[in-house]
PDB file of C-alpha atoms in Angstrom:
ATOM      1  CA  MET A   1      29.785 -14.334  -9.408  1.00  0.00           C
ATOM      2  CA  GLY A   2      32.657 -14.455 -11.830  1.00  0.00           C
ATOM      3  CA  ASP A   3      36.147 -15.839 -11.987  1.00  0.00           C
ATOM      4  CA  ARG A   4      38.470 -13.461 -10.137  1.00  0.00           C
ATOM      5  CA  VAL A   5      41.122 -13.556 -12.834  1.00  0.00           C
ATOM      6  CA  SER A   6      39.177 -13.345 -16.091  1.00  0.00           C
ATOM      7  CA  GLY A   7      35.872 -11.919 -14.852  1.00  0.00           C
ATOM      8  CA  GLN A   8      34.039 -14.626 -16.816  1.00  0.00           C
ATOM      9  CA  PRO A   9      31.076 -16.475 -15.270  1.00  0.00           C
ATOM     10  CA  LEU A  10      32.037 -19.690 -13.519  1.00  0.00           C
ATOM     11  CA  PRO A  11      30.906 -22.945 -15.119  1.00  0.00           C
ATOM     12  CA  VAL A  12      27.714 -24.361 -13.665  1.00  0.00           C
ATOM     13  CA  LYS A  13      29.657 -27.370 -12.362  1.00  0.00           C
ATOM     14  CA  GLN A  14      31.667 -25.079 -10.060  1.00  0.00           C
ATOM     15  CA  ILE A  15      28.625 -23.164  -8.778  1.00  0.00           C
ATOM     16  CA  CYS A  16      26.207 -26.057  -8.192  1.00  0.00           C
ATOM     17  CA  PRO A  17      26.846 -28.852  -5.678  1.00  0.00           C
ATOM     18  CA  ILE A  18      28.238 -32.031  -7.228  1.00  0.00           C
ATOM     19  CA  ASN A  19      25.168 -34.096  -6.343  1.00  0.00           C
ATOM     20  CA  ILE A  20      22.955 -31.998  -8.668  1.00  0.00           C
ATOM     21  CA  MET A  21      22.987 -33.462 -12.160  1.00  0.00           C
ATOM     22  CA  PHE A  22      21.614 -31.750 -15.246  1.00  0.00           C
ATOM     23  CA  SER A  23      20.421 -33.505 -18.355  1.00  0.00           C
ATOM     24  CA  ARG A  24      21.859 -32.506 -21.714  1.00  0.00           C
ATOM     25  CA  VAL A  25      18.668 -30.577 -22.424  1.00  0.00           C
ATOM     26  CA  ALA A  26      18.554 -28.700 -19.101  1.00  0.00           C
ATOM     27  CA  LEU A  27      22.252 -27.796 -18.854  1.00  0.00           C
ATOM     28  CA  PRO A  28      22.236 -24.928 -21.425  1.00  0.00           C
ATOM     29  CA  PHE A  29      19.192 -23.382 -19.749  1.00  0.00           C
ATOM     30  CA  ALA A  30      20.774 -23.713 -16.315  1.00  0.00           C
ATOM     31  CA  LYS A  31      23.949 -22.007 -17.522  1.00  0.00           C
ATOM     32  CA  GLN A  32      21.901 -19.154 -18.977  1.00  0.00           C
ATOM     33  CA  ALA A  33      19.887 -18.822 -15.757  1.00  0.00           C
ATOM     34  CA  VAL A  34      23.054 -18.586 -13.670  1.00  0.00           C
ATOM     35  CA  ARG A  35      24.475 -15.932 -16.007  1.00  0.00           C
ATOM     36  CA  VAL A  36      21.255 -13.879 -16.065  1.00  0.00           C
ATOM     37  CA  ASN A  37      20.502 -14.151 -12.348  1.00  0.00           C
ATOM     38  CA  ALA A  38      24.034 -13.211 -11.370  1.00  0.00           C
ATOM     39  CA  THR A  39      23.771  -9.854 -13.118  1.00  0.00           C
ATOM     40  CA  ALA A  40      20.057  -9.070 -12.794  1.00  0.00           C
ATOM     41  CA  PRO A  41      19.204  -6.304 -10.328  1.00  0.00           C
ATOM     42  CA  ARG A  42      17.190  -7.344  -7.306  1.00  0.00           C
ATOM     43  CA  MET A  43      13.824  -5.687  -6.702  1.00  0.00           C
ATOM     44  CA  ALA A  44      12.023  -5.636  -3.382  1.00  0.00           C
ATOM     45  CA  ILE A  45       8.386  -6.606  -3.383  1.00  0.00           C
ATOM     46  CA  ARG A  46       6.128  -5.581  -0.552  1.00  0.00           C
ATOM     47  CA  ALA A  47       3.392  -8.036   0.310  1.00  0.00           C
ATOM     48  CA  PHE A  48       0.444  -7.348   2.555  1.00  0.00           C
ATOM     49  CA  SER A  49      -1.353  -9.759   4.800  1.00  0.00           C
ATOM     50  CA  ALA A  50      -4.755  -9.368   6.397  1.00  0.00           C
ATOM     51  CA  GLN A  51      -3.049  -8.116   9.574  1.00  0.00           C
ATOM     52  CA  THR A  52      -1.752  -4.959   7.883  1.00  0.00           C
ATOM     53  CA  PHE A  53      -5.224  -3.441   7.589  1.00  0.00           C
ATOM     54  CA  LEU A  54      -6.713  -1.460  10.464  1.00  0.00           C
ATOM     55  CA  ASP A  55      -9.787  -2.705  12.275  1.00  0.00           C
ATOM     56  CA  ARG A  56     -12.928  -1.050  10.884  1.00  0.00           C
ATOM     57  CA  ALA A  57     -14.215  -0.171  14.384  1.00  0.00           C
ATOM     58  CA  GLU A  58     -10.977   1.672  15.158  1.00  0.00           C
ATOM     59  CA  VAL A  59     -11.092   3.471  11.803  1.00  0.00           C
ATOM     60  CA  HIS A  60     -14.763   4.391  12.442  1.00  0.00           C
ATOM     61  CA  ASP A  61     -13.974   6.039  15.787  1.00  0.00           C
ATOM     62  CA  ARG A  62     -10.913   7.878  14.509  1.00  0.00           C
ATOM     63  CA  VAL A  63     -12.637   9.160  11.337  1.00  0.00           C
ATOM     64  CA  LEU A  64     -15.658  10.490  13.240  1.00  0.00           C
ATOM     65  CA  ASN A  65     -13.333  12.132  15.771  1.00  0.00           C
ATOM     66  CA  VAL A  66     -11.378  13.840  12.968  1.00  0.00           C
ATOM     67  CA  ILE A  67     -14.595  15.091  11.361  1.00  0.00           C
ATOM     68  CA  LYS A  68     -15.824  16.468  14.698  1.00  0.00           C
ATOM     69  CA  ASN A  69     -12.607  18.407  15.209  1.00  0.00           C
ATOM     70  CA  VAL A  70     -12.172  19.901  11.724  1.00  0.00           C
ATOM     71  CA  GLY A  71     -13.065  23.547  12.077  1.00  0.00           C
ATOM     72  CA  ASN A  72     -15.727  22.784  14.712  1.00  0.00           C
ATOM     73  CA  LYS A  73     -18.356  23.287  12.010  1.00  0.00           C
ATOM     74  CA  VAL A  74     -20.102  19.913  12.311  1.00  0.00           C
ATOM     75  CA  ASP A  75     -23.150  19.528  14.537  1.00  0.00           C
ATOM     76  CA  HIS A  76     -22.198  16.435  16.546  1.00  0.00           C
ATOM     77  CA  SER A  77     -25.830  15.329  16.816  1.00  0.00           C
ATOM     78  CA  LYS A  78     -26.069  15.064  13.000  1.00  0.00           C
ATOM     79  CA  LEU A  79     -22.809  13.176  12.565  1.00  0.00           C
ATOM     80  CA  ASN A  80     -23.246   9.554  11.528  1.00  0.00           C
ATOM     81  CA  GLU A  81     -21.796   7.247   8.876  1.00  0.00           C
ATOM     82  CA  LYS A  82     -24.472   7.961   6.277  1.00  0.00           C
ATOM     83  CA  ALA A  83     -24.600  11.766   6.611  1.00  0.00           C
ATOM     84  CA  LYS A  84     -23.351  13.621   3.533  1.00  0.00           C
ATOM     85  CA  PHE A  85     -20.553  16.121   4.113  1.00  0.00           C
ATOM     86  CA  ILE A  86     -22.162  18.725   1.867  1.00  0.00           C
ATOM     87  CA  GLY A  87     -25.790  19.064   2.846  1.00  0.00           C
ATOM     88  CA  ASP A  88     -26.408  16.947   5.933  1.00  0.00           C
ATOM     89  CA  LEU A  89     -23.356  18.088   7.899  1.00  0.00           C
ATOM     90  CA  GLY A  90     -23.337  21.654   6.558  1.00  0.00           C
ATOM     91  CA  LEU A  91     -19.809  21.556   5.169  1.00  0.00           C
ATOM     92  CA  ASP A  92     -18.768  23.300   1.971  1.00  0.00           C
ATOM     93  CA  SER A  93     -16.244  22.013  -0.564  1.00  0.00           C
ATOM     94  CA  LEU A  94     -13.287  23.664   1.200  1.00  0.00           C
ATOM     95  CA  ASP A  95     -14.344  22.066   4.485  1.00  0.00           C
ATOM     96  CA  VAL A  96     -14.408  18.678   2.765  1.00  0.00           C
ATOM     97  CA  VAL A  97     -10.855  19.293   1.512  1.00  0.00           C
ATOM     98  CA  GLU A  98      -9.859  20.039   5.125  1.00  0.00           C
ATOM     99  CA  VAL A  99     -11.507  16.791   6.238  1.00  0.00           C
ATOM    100  CA  VAL A 100      -9.594  14.802   3.607  1.00  0.00           C
ATOM    101  CA  MET A 101      -6.309  16.470   4.590  1.00  0.00           C
ATOM    102  CA  ALA A 102      -6.982  15.747   8.267  1.00  0.00           C
ATOM    103  CA  ILE A 103      -7.769  12.103   7.443  1.00  0.00           C
ATOM    104  CA  GLU A 104      -4.512  11.836   5.467  1.00  0.00           C
ATOM    105  CA  GLU A 105      -2.603  13.236   8.428  1.00  0.00           C
ATOM    106  CA  GLU A 106      -4.403  11.058  10.993  1.00  0.00           C
ATOM    107  CA  PHE A 107      -3.783   7.796   9.128  1.00  0.00           C
ATOM    108  CA  VAL A 108      -0.468   8.755   7.445  1.00  0.00           C
ATOM    109  CA  ILE A 109      -1.785   8.069   3.936  1.00  0.00           C
ATOM    110  CA  GLU A 110      -2.222  10.021   0.729  1.00  0.00           C
ATOM    111  CA  ILE A 111      -5.646  10.082  -0.888  1.00  0.00           C
ATOM    112  CA  PRO A 112      -5.477  10.930  -4.602  1.00  0.00           C
ATOM    113  CA  ASP A 113      -7.737  13.796  -5.710  1.00  0.00           C
ATOM    114  CA  ALA A 114      -9.829  11.497  -7.905  1.00  0.00           C
ATOM    115  CA  GLU A 115     -10.523   9.249  -4.902  1.00  0.00           C
ATOM    116  CA  ALA A 116     -11.157  12.190  -2.569  1.00  0.00           C
ATOM    117  CA  GLU A 117     -13.891  13.499  -4.873  1.00  0.00           C
ATOM    118  CA  ARG A 118     -15.758  10.195  -4.458  1.00  0.00           C
ATOM    119  CA  LEU A 119     -15.681  10.303  -0.659  1.00  0.00           C
ATOM    120  CA  LEU A 120     -19.025  11.951   0.097  1.00  0.00           C
ATOM    121  CA  THR A 121     -19.917  10.420   3.480  1.00  0.00           C
ATOM    122  CA  PRO A 122     -18.058   9.298   6.605  1.00  0.00           C
ATOM    123  CA  ALA A 123     -18.934   5.673   5.705  1.00  0.00           C
ATOM    124  CA  GLN A 124     -17.104   5.998   2.386  1.00  0.00           C
ATOM    125  CA  VAL A 125     -14.080   7.485   4.153  1.00  0.00           C
ATOM    126  CA  ILE A 126     -14.120   4.683   6.743  1.00  0.00           C
ATOM    127  CA  ASP A 127     -14.310   2.013   4.038  1.00  0.00           C
ATOM    128  CA  TYR A 128     -11.508   3.658   2.051  1.00  0.00           C
ATOM    129  CA  VAL A 129      -9.164   3.938   5.049  1.00  0.00           C
ATOM    130  CA  ALA A 130      -9.976   0.448   6.369  1.00  0.00           C
ATOM    131  CA  ALA A 131      -9.090  -1.009   2.949  1.00  0.00           C
ATOM    132  CA  HIS A 132      -5.886   1.034   2.582  1.00  0.00           C
ATOM    133  CA  PRO A 133      -2.829  -1.150   3.273  1.00  0.00           C
ATOM    134  CA  MET A 134      -0.627   1.774   4.357  1.00  0.00           C
ATOM    135  CA  ALA A 135      -3.039   3.280   6.905  1.00  0.00           C
ATOM    136  CA  LYS A 136      -1.563   3.469  10.392  1.00  0.00           C
TER     137      LYS A 136
END
């Protein structure tokens, strides 16, 4: 956005349409804004709408299916949203790590270790995935 010969920024009058008038107070700020904005790097911002989140019913079915298929250690009759991985479902800590890894793979997300330690039941996993904007 500079003059081709000197490389200096163009005056505001040459950049802005003629019908836009600036007051004496606003003109210095406008010139500064044009100079700053012309050289400032652009950053992309990703915004999420309500449509980017998966339906909870779909997440529920997929999570329970993943848990059923991890190592075939879970008694399907005991599997429900409120059952605890360690205890009710008979999984040990390594099995829970496998469940978390399988969930990450299924929904193409990454669950930080601190969050994974708080996921003790299928319901907590379902809520976490349903609220995750990147889950697919």
